[in-house]
Every structure is written in structure tokens, then in C-alpha cells.
Amino acid sequence: MAGLASTLGAGAMTNSIREIEDVPVIFVIGSNTTESHPVVSYFMKRAVKKGSRLIVADPRRIDLTRWATRHFQHRVGSDIAFLNAVMNEIIRNGWHDRDFIEKHTEGFEQLRETVSRYTPEYAGEICGLRADEIRELARILGTAEKVGLFYTLGITEHITGTDNVRSCANLQILLGNIGKASAGVNPLRGQNNVQGACDMGVLPDVYTGYQKAAFPDVRRKFEAAWGIEKLPDGEGTKIPAMFDGIHHGDVRALYLIGENVVMSEPNQAHTVSALKKVDLLIVQDIFMNETAEHAHVILPAACFAETEGTFTNTERRVQRVRKAVEPPGLARDDWWITAELARRMGYDMGYTSAEQIWEEIRSVTPSMSGIAYRRIDHKGLQWPCTDEQHSGTCYLYCDNVFPCGKATFRPAEWKPPAEVPDEEYPFVLTTGRRLWQYHTGTQTRKSGGFNDICPEEMIEVNPDDARGLDIRDGDYVFVFSRRGRLKVKAWVTDRVTPGLCFMTFHFSEACANVVTNNAFDPIAGTAEYKACAIRLERA
Amino acid sequence: MDGRHIQTVDGNTVLNVARQNRIYIPTLCYHPKTRQAGKCRMCVVEVERMPGLQTACSLAAREGMVIHTSTQRVVETRKMIVELLLANGKHNCIACEANGACELQEVAYRLGIEKPSFPIAERDMPVDTSCPMIIRDMNKCIHCYRCVNGCNNIVVNEVLEMGYRGSRMTVVCDTDKPMGESSCVVCGECVQLCPTGALVEKKAMGKGREWDTNQTRTTCPYCGVGCQIRLHVRDNEIIKVTGEENVEPNFGTLCVKGRFGYDFVHSPHRLRKPLLRKNGRLEEVSWDAALDFTAEKLLEIKKTSGPGSIVGIGCARSTNESNYVMMKFMRAVVGTNNVDHCART
């Protein structure tokens, strides 16, 4: 989000899902689309059937490559060098959009200078690609009528995550693929309401619609709307700093809503010791889970099928959520629980329905003020939607007006992941999802059939590596990193290249986050889930 | 059409024209998403100055066309088609999951076919139950090609194909593998498109027919695509999920999680009561006890260590409304900007 906010202005998909079918060249980097966003992959594959070219850049031979025109298997954590070299080639051949750059962008000279150092030969060494492969990609992207770029956590979950995102944006700005249909920079959001949680200002530096908490007039507006004398200034702490804060004694109370942090945060031991130390751990969730076991108080919540409200999808579309069944036992809506806490602490929010809350949200959020429940009864609306006559925005920046005036190139230098393989830990472990399970498994592992298809975790190991370690398909192996060890079944497969392994965090019995590295992007605070060094041993 | 003067745009099919003007033409193989397959011939109509009967789904409307949709010849042809389909499979509605939602049953009903008049063919193909989510009973297949079309052209998973020839013709997975052993990714598009009970949701078996359920439109709780889904509910239980056709973002398609990953809602492991830790153990308490304890403790920590010592992590699964209230709570009530959630990237 920080990466897109600093280049284009809004931390969201620039374009819409339905436009994918008409993208002439689809460039997917760091997204295992068929498994993590299957429905988006249908659009991509239909586009291929209609004649589009699909270019996949991913260290693993993911299923999407079955439909790909070309697959570039660059090394984990080499994205910036890779994209810089591609941009270098594009500029060298004059394939960049000079007119667009001149009229609507800033910082081109700095970009040109930075990327000029990344020759295909130099970057190829870093990426594990041949120089002519990088030239080929530059030609495909540079000579295309339009390119739509899609990425997911393969780009963001690195210590250089923000710079990775900026590099994606730089490429698309360079090619003028912004502000038009079937193009753009498109992060695919991994959870139903990640976009919405960001949009609602559940972030340490912004209120709803990314209104900055640092701006006094923003705070004054919310002070007036909420009847509060003084709202806090200064930036709050991000999740990693929260756990560090507990360890340092600065943080005494942690209020968690629906976050199974034991499973989802990197370096599990670090997380668990923090939860054991904190004076007050409030867990509001739908299930007892690995995190809730440490709680002082557990507040049972209603789930999606038991509540009214809205989710905002990855393409900025606000859509209705409706109550279909009664919650179990005494479980209540998340908002009811939080508002009750507020009331007992002396502040009565006075809410009686989700719609009443939404009305307040849109009254304080200009980019959503046109979105009313009755307008999204059948079909959701995409923000910005500034008044009730506005039909929503399917792609951003259509008039080449950017929130910060002009689109800004933010050149980035490549640097390696925080932890790279060495003699002691010779393999790179990267992580992600499988089609058949979801996140920490709290939903799919409690739904029938999924455990029959995908009953346990498997670590993907290349056949060459497996042979060297005397590991056969289906054998159990120990995985060691500097932070922990676990036992898991091996899946010997050429989906991964030699030297690379892959795991998920779906199974508590063998959760990748026991071994992942709690190194963070300094700007976004996102952990480097996608790269750490491990050692394997046959169990 | 049927004596009415109708204007339409060039290239529109006769079927579309009829449907747009509320004239009934039955179809089995046609589906708005997979379009005409030209297989079932249920949609035949008579067109003046054209020989034989024409299939409305594949016939482009033209200036001056005179179309009759329900002449005796048309109705008898349709009846014969349904009779032959009924005779060619095991179409017993009594225990069929599709009863009430079956399009073959619907056309038989509209044509007044109460009892098949031909002897039923001996057709006894084993029912494929190898997939944990989908049951395939090819004895109920009418060869409409919708599933094949959907699998190859809508979701492009390229698993289903028509195999064998003549009377042995049937839909196969990959090279005629059981579905559970094939490359199928269990998106269930085939089930959603199937006009009969040949493809049904396994977990919904015996849990209720179409008319037993209430349906609620909502948004999928899994990834960020935000697919529009319909929850089919009977007695406070979600018994199945279908994709909402004709609307963004998913236009009816779903993935395995969205279509089949719903029963966690009714898991016995759901939290049902507030729990408070007493003497090291979590005990069930009332809402008042849990909330009063929490509020008092937060106030105490705020007073002794300042609002900055309290942090909150919101939920990327919960609604906008709940997230907003959480954000407001942390800023306005606790008095801190220490609020975050898992996906800042």
C-alpha cells in the first residue's frame, strides 16, 4: 500500500477484474493466481483463450504457467533487479511512453539513472536468468499495446516489499499503462476484507479513506464527528512493533479481533512469548485457536453468515454482507462487542444497526460518500464514489489526475533478502497458500471434504535436492532455521527449482511460521515471509 | 413472433428475442453463460419460408421473419425429445437432489408428460463418488455439454470432455479418471450449470430441496475477489452455496473454498459464550462479566501506563462497519493510534 500510495496515490487495484479479459498482455509477478485467487485466474485464462498473452514471473512452476505464453523463473527476492533490468532495456530501445511521461509523471531522470546500472547481464546473475530472457520480457512488455500487471504477496512479503511494489508501479508508469481500461497496477488482495480494513483506517497513520492522522484538519473533522475533545496525534505502532513493545514492557494490553497471530506472524516463538507476557490479551474470534489459548478474555463473535454489513473487494467494490443464519450461543456482531466495550469505558457510540454505522462512515469519507446500502443491494459500487449520482470508478486516474498531482517514479535499488542461504542453512524457503486450504486453517479445516483432499502440510523439494539428501516423495523431513524446527512430509516436485523449498501456514502441526524470519520492510512493516534460509534432514 | 410485431437489434437470436418478450421457449443445453450448444433441440420453432424446424438458440433474428413458437408440430417435437431423454436415463425424481430445480423435470411438467411412454433403457453406470464435494451420476446426464463448456470455456480448468461414442457417450474427467483422482480443482462450475441431477453437491445430499430453503445473497468470506454468493439455508443451517449469475465480480463462478467451504459456520468448535481466565483457566461467563472485566482492566492500564500501552489489531475478515467501530474505539475511546491489521502491504 505504501508503495502504491507513494507512486500513484491510492493503495488499491487501479483496474477492475472484469477488464482482465481484454488485457492484451497480462503480466503476473509473485501471484499464484490459480490457487490464491482462482476466480481471477478464470478471467486470465479466458483472456488467453481469446488471444491475450500471459506472462508469468514466479520462482515456482505454479499451475498458472500451464496457460502462460512465457514463464520467467527468477530467484526469490530478485524482483527489483529483474524489473530494473527490464525497464533499462525498455528505455534503451525507446519503448517507453514519452508523451505520458512528459505530461503526467515526475522523476523519470532518476529512474533512468538508477535502472541504467541494471544491465540484463548484471541482473541476470542476480535473478538466475539469462540476459536474453530479460531482453525478451522487455520486448514483450515494451512493444505491447497495453500491459496489465498483477501481483500479490510474492512482491510485498519481502524486506524490500515497498520497493518491490514501487518497481511494479515504475514499470507501468514508464509504459503509460495507467489511467486506461485493461491495464494498470493490480495487487490482488488475499482476504475478503483486507481492502476494507485498510479503507476503514485500521492502520496506525490514517483514518477512513486514507485521511492522514498527522493532518490537524483531519483530526479536527473526526473530533467534531465523534464528539471527542482531542484525538491522538503522532503515528501509532504497527503489528511487529506491538510484539516488540510487549517484550520491552511498553505495551501492556493487546486487543485482537479475528487474528490468529500465533500462526500468521513470522517467528512463532517470538509471538508466543509476547502473548504469554502481556498483561491483558483480549481475543475476539469465532473459534478457539492457537492464539486464543493465551487470552485473558475471549469474546465470541458472529461470522460472515450471521451478520449484516459490507466487505470491500480487491477492486475497491463495496458489497453487501447479509445475515443468513443465527450465530451460535451468545456470539454477537463484532461491532456490537466493541461498541459495548466503549460504552462501559464511558463512551456510548449508540449504534443499533450496521447500516447506521455505514451512514456515519460515508459521512466522514468523501471517497465513499455516494455509496448507500440501497444502491448496492444487487451490485456493489467501486470507490471513489463521491455522491449518489456517481456510478463508481472501474479504473483509477482516467483523466491522468493523480492524488499527488503527477505519477511519481520511485526508483529502487535491489538488495538481497535479510537471510540468504549459507553452508549451515543451504536452502531458501518461500511460503504461500494451497488451493485446498486457507490461511491458518480455522475455516477450511473445519469444513467437510477439504481435509480429505489436503490432509497435511507438505514441503516442496526439488528432485535433485531430494536425491542429494536421500529424501523420497512422501518421506518426513525435519526443517531447521535459526528460529525453530518442524517436521513435515516432503513433496518431491519440480514445481520448485533446485535450492528452493515451499511451505504454507495452513497447518498448526507443521506451520511454516515456526521457521520464517521476522525481518520487516522498514516502511510497510511487512514481514519477509517469502524468503528465509533452512536446512533439511530426513526424519 | 406468435402474431406479435417485435423489433430487435441485428444479430440477436430468436431465443433471446422470445425471452426478452416473455415468450416461453424451453431449453436444456442453452445457458446464458455457455450460450448455444446446439445439442438438445428443445428450443425448436417454426419459421415461415424456412424448411423443417429451426433451433431458436442458434438462429439469428432477421427482418420480416414470421415465427411460431408453439404450433402442434413444435410441441410434439419437444415432447418426443423429452420422452427420448427420459427413456435414456434414470430420471426418477423422488429421491433426486435436483427435484424442484431440475430443468428436465420443468420441461416435462410444462409439456404435460406425467409418465414416460417409452421403455427405460438399461443404463447402469457406476455413480462417481470419488470427489469429496461432487457426486457424478452419469445415468442422469442428458449430454447438454454445459459442464464441458463451462469447464473449458468459463473457468478454463480443462478437465471435463465428452468421451466415447454413440450410446456409450458420456462426460469424462481427464482421460476417464474418477473425478477425485483427476486434475479437477473442484470449483463446482459444472454442478452449477448442470440442468439435471447428474452433478450435485455431495455435502448437500438429503439436506433439503430447492423449495425447502431460504436463499440469502451475500459476499464470499475467503479471498479478496469478493464473489457474490447465495447461501441456501434450511433450519438455520447453510446446506449449500451457489454463485450469483450475471453480476460482477464473479458472474456466477466460484472456487472450491467459496462453494464448499461453508460448514465451518456450524462447527461444534465455534465459540458460543464469553470466556474469562480465572485461576489460570478459561471459564464461561456472562457478557456483562466479560465486558465489565475487560473495560475496567483497559481503563486501569490506560490510567497507569497511558493510552499508548494499549494496542489493537483489527480483522481483515470482518465487515467494514466492525472495522470502523474498532478504529474509532482505539482512537476515540482508548486514545491511541496503535491500531493495525495484518495486511498493510
Short mmCIF file of N, CA, C and O in Angstrom, two decimals, chain A residues 3 7 79-84 87 111 149 155 160-173 185 410-414:
data_model
loop_
_atom_site.label_atom_id
_atom_site.label_comp_id
_atom_site.label_asym_id
_atom_site.label_seq_id
_atom_site.Cartn_x
_atom_site.Cartn_y
_atom_site.Cartn_z
N GLY A 3 3.81 1.46 -1.10
CA GLY A 3 4.46 1.53 -2.40
C GLY A 3 3.58 2.19 -3.45
O GLY A 3 4.03 3.04 -4.23
N THR A 7 3.63 6.26 -5.28
CA THR A 7 3.88 6.40 -6.71
C THR A 7 2.64 6.94 -7.44
O THR A 7 2.71 7.88 -8.21
N ASP A 79 13.29 -9.50 -7.42
CA ASP A 79 12.33 -8.77 -8.26
C ASP A 79 12.82 -7.40 -8.71
O ASP A 79 12.62 -7.01 -9.86
N ILE A 80 13.47 -6.66 -7.80
CA ILE A 80 13.85 -5.29 -8.16
C ILE A 80 14.92 -5.30 -9.25
O ILE A 80 14.81 -4.57 -10.25
N ALA A 81 15.91 -6.18 -9.09
CA ALA A 81 16.96 -6.27 -10.12
C ALA A 81 16.33 -6.66 -11.46
O ALA A 81 16.67 -6.10 -12.52
N PHE A 82 15.41 -7.61 -11.40
CA PHE A 82 14.73 -8.11 -12.59
C PHE A 82 13.95 -6.98 -13.29
O PHE A 82 14.15 -6.69 -14.48
N LEU A 83 13.10 -6.30 -12.52
CA LEU A 83 12.27 -5.26 -13.12
C LEU A 83 13.11 -4.06 -13.56
O LEU A 83 12.83 -3.45 -14.60
N ASN A 84 14.14 -3.73 -12.79
CA ASN A 84 15.02 -2.63 -13.20
C ASN A 84 15.69 -2.93 -14.54
O ASN A 84 15.79 -2.05 -15.41
N MET A 87 13.21 -2.50 -17.27
CA MET A 87 12.97 -1.08 -17.55
C MET A 87 14.16 -0.47 -18.29
O MET A 87 13.98 0.36 -19.20
N LEU A 111 14.90 7.70 -12.40
CA LEU A 111 14.63 6.30 -12.71
C LEU A 111 15.61 5.81 -13.78
O LEU A 111 16.23 4.75 -13.64
N LEU A 149 -0.60 -5.39 -15.11
CA LEU A 149 0.32 -6.06 -14.19
C LEU A 149 -0.45 -6.50 -12.94
O LEU A 149 -1.22 -5.72 -12.37
N ILE A 155 5.34 -10.25 -4.12
CA ILE A 155 6.00 -8.95 -4.27
C ILE A 155 6.15 -8.26 -2.92
O ILE A 155 7.19 -7.71 -2.58
N THR A 160 12.13 -5.77 1.14
CA THR A 160 12.08 -4.70 0.14
C THR A 160 10.67 -4.61 -0.46
O THR A 160 10.50 -4.16 -1.59
N GLY A 161 9.66 -5.04 0.30
CA GLY A 161 8.30 -5.10 -0.23
C GLY A 161 7.82 -3.79 -0.84
O GLY A 161 7.29 -3.75 -1.95
N THR A 162 8.02 -2.70 -0.12
CA THR A 162 7.57 -1.41 -0.62
C THR A 162 8.31 -1.05 -1.92
O THR A 162 7.69 -0.59 -2.89
N ASP A 163 9.61 -1.31 -1.94
CA ASP A 163 10.37 -1.03 -3.17
C ASP A 163 9.98 -1.98 -4.30
O ASP A 163 10.01 -1.59 -5.47
N ASN A 164 9.61 -3.21 -3.96
CA ASN A 164 9.13 -4.13 -4.99
C ASN A 164 7.87 -3.58 -5.65
O ASN A 164 7.73 -3.59 -6.87
N VAL A 165 6.96 -3.11 -4.80
CA VAL A 165 5.71 -2.55 -5.33
C VAL A 165 6.01 -1.32 -6.18
O VAL A 165 5.47 -1.14 -7.28
N ARG A 166 6.91 -0.46 -5.67
CA ARG A 166 7.27 0.74 -6.44
C ARG A 166 7.84 0.35 -7.80
O ARG A 166 7.58 1.02 -8.80
N SER A 167 8.63 -0.74 -7.83
CA SER A 167 9.21 -1.15 -9.12
C SER A 167 8.13 -1.58 -10.09
O SER A 167 8.20 -1.30 -11.29
N CYS A 168 7.11 -2.28 -9.58
CA CYS A 168 5.98 -2.65 -10.43
C CYS A 168 5.29 -1.39 -10.97
O CYS A 168 4.95 -1.30 -12.15
N ALA A 169 5.08 -0.44 -10.06
CA ALA A 169 4.43 0.80 -10.48
C ALA A 169 5.30 1.57 -11.45
O ALA A 169 4.82 2.09 -12.47
N ASN A 170 6.61 1.63 -11.18
CA ASN A 170 7.53 2.31 -12.09
C ASN A 170 7.40 1.77 -13.51
O ASN A 170 7.34 2.53 -14.49
N LEU A 171 7.38 0.44 -13.61
CA LEU A 171 7.29 -0.21 -14.92
C LEU A 171 6.03 0.23 -15.66
O LEU A 171 6.07 0.59 -16.85
N GLN A 172 4.91 0.22 -14.95
CA GLN A 172 3.65 0.54 -15.61
C GLN A 172 3.53 2.03 -15.93
O GLN A 172 2.92 2.41 -16.94
N ILE A 173 4.12 2.87 -15.08
CA ILE A 173 4.12 4.30 -15.40
C ILE A 173 5.01 4.54 -16.63
O ILE A 173 4.65 5.28 -17.55
N VAL A 185 -1.81 -1.28 -12.43
CA VAL A 185 -1.05 -2.00 -11.42
C VAL A 185 -2.07 -2.58 -10.45
O VAL A 185 -2.82 -1.85 -9.82
N ARG A 410 9.54 6.10 -8.41
CA ARG A 410 10.32 5.93 -7.19
C ARG A 410 11.35 4.83 -7.45
O ARG A 410 11.11 3.67 -7.16
N PRO A 411 12.47 5.19 -8.03
CA PRO A 411 13.47 4.17 -8.37
C PRO A 411 13.95 3.45 -7.11
O PRO A 411 14.05 4.04 -6.04
N ALA A 412 14.23 2.17 -7.28
CA ALA A 412 14.62 1.36 -6.12
C ALA A 412 15.88 0.58 -6.46
O ALA A 412 16.08 0.16 -7.59
N GLU A 413 16.70 0.39 -5.45
CA GLU A 413 17.90 -0.43 -5.61
C GLU A 413 17.62 -1.82 -5.06
O GLU A 413 16.96 -1.97 -4.03
N TRP A 414 18.15 -2.82 -5.76
CA TRP A 414 17.98 -4.20 -5.28
C TRP A 414 18.85 -4.45 -4.07
O TRP A 414 19.98 -3.96 -3.98
#
